[in-house]
CSV table of C-alpha atoms in Angstrom, one decimal:
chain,number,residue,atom,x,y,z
A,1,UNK,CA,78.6,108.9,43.2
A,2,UNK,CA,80.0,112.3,41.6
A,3,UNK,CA,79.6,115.5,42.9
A,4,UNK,CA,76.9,117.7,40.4
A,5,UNK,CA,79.5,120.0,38.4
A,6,UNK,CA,76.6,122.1,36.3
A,7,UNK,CA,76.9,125.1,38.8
A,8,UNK,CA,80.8,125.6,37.8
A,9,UNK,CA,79.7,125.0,33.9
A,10,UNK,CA,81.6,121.3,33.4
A,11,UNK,CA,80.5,117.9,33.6
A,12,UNK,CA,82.3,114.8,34.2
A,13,UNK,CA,81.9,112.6,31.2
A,14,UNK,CA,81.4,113.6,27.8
A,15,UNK,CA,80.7,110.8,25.3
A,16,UNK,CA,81.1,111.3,21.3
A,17,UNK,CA,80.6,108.6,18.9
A,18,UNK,CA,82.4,109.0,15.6
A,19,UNK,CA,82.7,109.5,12.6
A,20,UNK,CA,82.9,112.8,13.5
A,21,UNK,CA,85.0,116.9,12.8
A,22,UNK,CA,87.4,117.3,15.5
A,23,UNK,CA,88.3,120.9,16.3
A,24,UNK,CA,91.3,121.6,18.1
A,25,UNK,CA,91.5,124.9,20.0
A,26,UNK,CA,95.1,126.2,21.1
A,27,UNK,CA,95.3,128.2,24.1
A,28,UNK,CA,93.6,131.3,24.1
A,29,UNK,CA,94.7,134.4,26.1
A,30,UNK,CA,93.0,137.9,27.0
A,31,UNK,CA,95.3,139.6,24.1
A,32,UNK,CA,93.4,142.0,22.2
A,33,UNK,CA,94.0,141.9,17.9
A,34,UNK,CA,97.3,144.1,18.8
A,35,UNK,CA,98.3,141.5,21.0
A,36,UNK,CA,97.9,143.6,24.1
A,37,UNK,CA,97.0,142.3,27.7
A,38,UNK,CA,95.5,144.2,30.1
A,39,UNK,CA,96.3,144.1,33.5
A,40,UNK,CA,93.2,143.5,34.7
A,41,UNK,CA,91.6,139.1,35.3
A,42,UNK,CA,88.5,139.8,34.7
A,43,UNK,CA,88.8,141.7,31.4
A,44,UNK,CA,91.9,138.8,30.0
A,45,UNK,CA,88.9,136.2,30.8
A,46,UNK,CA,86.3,138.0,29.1
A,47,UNK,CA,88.9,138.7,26.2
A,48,UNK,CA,90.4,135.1,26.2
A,49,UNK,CA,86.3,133.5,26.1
A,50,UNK,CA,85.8,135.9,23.1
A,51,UNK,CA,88.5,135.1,21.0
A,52,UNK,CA,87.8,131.4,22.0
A,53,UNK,CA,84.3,131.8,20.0
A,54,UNK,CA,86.2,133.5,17.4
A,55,UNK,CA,88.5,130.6,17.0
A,56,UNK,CA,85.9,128.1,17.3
A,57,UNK,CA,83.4,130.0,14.6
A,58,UNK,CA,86.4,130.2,12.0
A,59,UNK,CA,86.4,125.9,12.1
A,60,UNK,CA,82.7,126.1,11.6
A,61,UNK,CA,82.1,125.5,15.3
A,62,UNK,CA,80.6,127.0,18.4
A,63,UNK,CA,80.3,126.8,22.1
A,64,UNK,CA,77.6,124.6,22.4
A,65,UNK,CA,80.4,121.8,20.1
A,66,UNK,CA,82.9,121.9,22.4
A,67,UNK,CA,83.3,118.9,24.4
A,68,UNK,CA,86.3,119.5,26.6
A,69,UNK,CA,88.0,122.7,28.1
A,70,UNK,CA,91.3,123.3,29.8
A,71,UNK,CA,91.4,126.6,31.9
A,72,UNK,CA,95.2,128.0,33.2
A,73,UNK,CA,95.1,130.3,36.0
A,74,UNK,CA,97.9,132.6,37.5
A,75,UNK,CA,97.8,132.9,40.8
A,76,UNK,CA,94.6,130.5,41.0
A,77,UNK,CA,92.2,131.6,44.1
A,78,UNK,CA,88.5,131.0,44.9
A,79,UNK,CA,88.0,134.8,43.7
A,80,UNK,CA,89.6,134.0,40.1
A,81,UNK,CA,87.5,130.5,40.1
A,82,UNK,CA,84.4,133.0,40.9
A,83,UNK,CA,85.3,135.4,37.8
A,84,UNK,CA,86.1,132.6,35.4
A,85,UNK,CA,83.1,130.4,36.6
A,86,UNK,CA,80.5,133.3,36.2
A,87,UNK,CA,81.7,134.1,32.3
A,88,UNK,CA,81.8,131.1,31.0
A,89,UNK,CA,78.6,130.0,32.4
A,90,UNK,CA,77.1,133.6,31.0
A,91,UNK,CA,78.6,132.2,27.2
A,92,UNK,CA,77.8,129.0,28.5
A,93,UNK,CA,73.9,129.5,28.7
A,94,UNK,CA,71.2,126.4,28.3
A,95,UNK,CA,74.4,124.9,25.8
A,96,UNK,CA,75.4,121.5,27.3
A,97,UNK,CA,78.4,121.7,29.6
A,98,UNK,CA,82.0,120.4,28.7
A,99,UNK,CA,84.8,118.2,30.3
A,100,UNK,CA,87.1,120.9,31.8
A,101,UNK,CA,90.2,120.7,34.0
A,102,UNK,CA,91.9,123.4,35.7
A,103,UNK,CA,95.4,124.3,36.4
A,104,UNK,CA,97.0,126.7,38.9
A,105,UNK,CA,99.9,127.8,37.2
A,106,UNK,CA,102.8,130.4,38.3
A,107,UNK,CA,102.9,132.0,35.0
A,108,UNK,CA,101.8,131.7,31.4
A,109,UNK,CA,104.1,132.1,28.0
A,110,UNK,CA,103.7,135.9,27.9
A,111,UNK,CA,104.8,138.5,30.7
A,112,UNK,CA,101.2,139.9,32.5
A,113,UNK,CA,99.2,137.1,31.1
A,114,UNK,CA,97.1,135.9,33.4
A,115,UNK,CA,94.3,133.5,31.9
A,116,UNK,CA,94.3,130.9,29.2
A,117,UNK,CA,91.4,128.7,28.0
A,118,UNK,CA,92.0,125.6,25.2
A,119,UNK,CA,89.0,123.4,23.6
A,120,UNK,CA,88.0,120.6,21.4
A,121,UNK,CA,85.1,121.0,19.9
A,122,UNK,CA,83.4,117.4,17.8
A,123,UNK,CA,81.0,118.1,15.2
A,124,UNK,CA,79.0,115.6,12.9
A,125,UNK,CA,81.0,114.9,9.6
């Protein structure tokens, strides 16, 4: 009775049987290792999915373990959906697709930041 969500790189349900690692993700923005942001969506998207692998791979995790994302937009429109839903599903590849919700938001807890992403991420103990 659901709508099929693979094209926009989420599914529905997610199911995870325990025991089990959890990995928490914080928010991750575009900010480059100086902490810079650039101006630009589509390069704090491609910044803020790169240093969510990098956050993920120091827990001993990857992409294909995470099990539900959150996505913050500034200034959400269909052209920011579009940017956001074409990288993640290019990281994404044949890896089985989260739980994701996404939130319009007016801003974000630094000045010109534009995109955030969090995840959990369940692994076998």
């Amino acid at each position: 009775e659901l709508y099929d969500p693979r094209p926009n790189g989420y599914t529905h349900v997610v199911v995870t049987h325990t025991p089990a690692r959890i990995v928490q993700v914080a928010g991750q923005g575009g900010e480059d290792t100086d902490g810079t942001l650039s101006p630009d969506f589509a390069t704090q998207v491609d910044r803020a999915l790169r240093n969510l692998r990098h956050a993920l791979q120091a827990a001993d995790a990857d992409i294909a373990d995470v099990t539900k994302i959150t996505v913050l937009i500034v200034d959400h429109s269909m052209a920011r959906l579009q940017i956001f839903s074409a990288a993640w599903q290019a990281l994404l590849g044949d890896w089985p697709a989260p739980a994701c919700t996404l939130i319009p938001v007016p801003r974000l807890a630094l000045d010109g930041m534009l995109f955030e992403i969090e995840a959990t991420a369940v692994l076998p103990v």
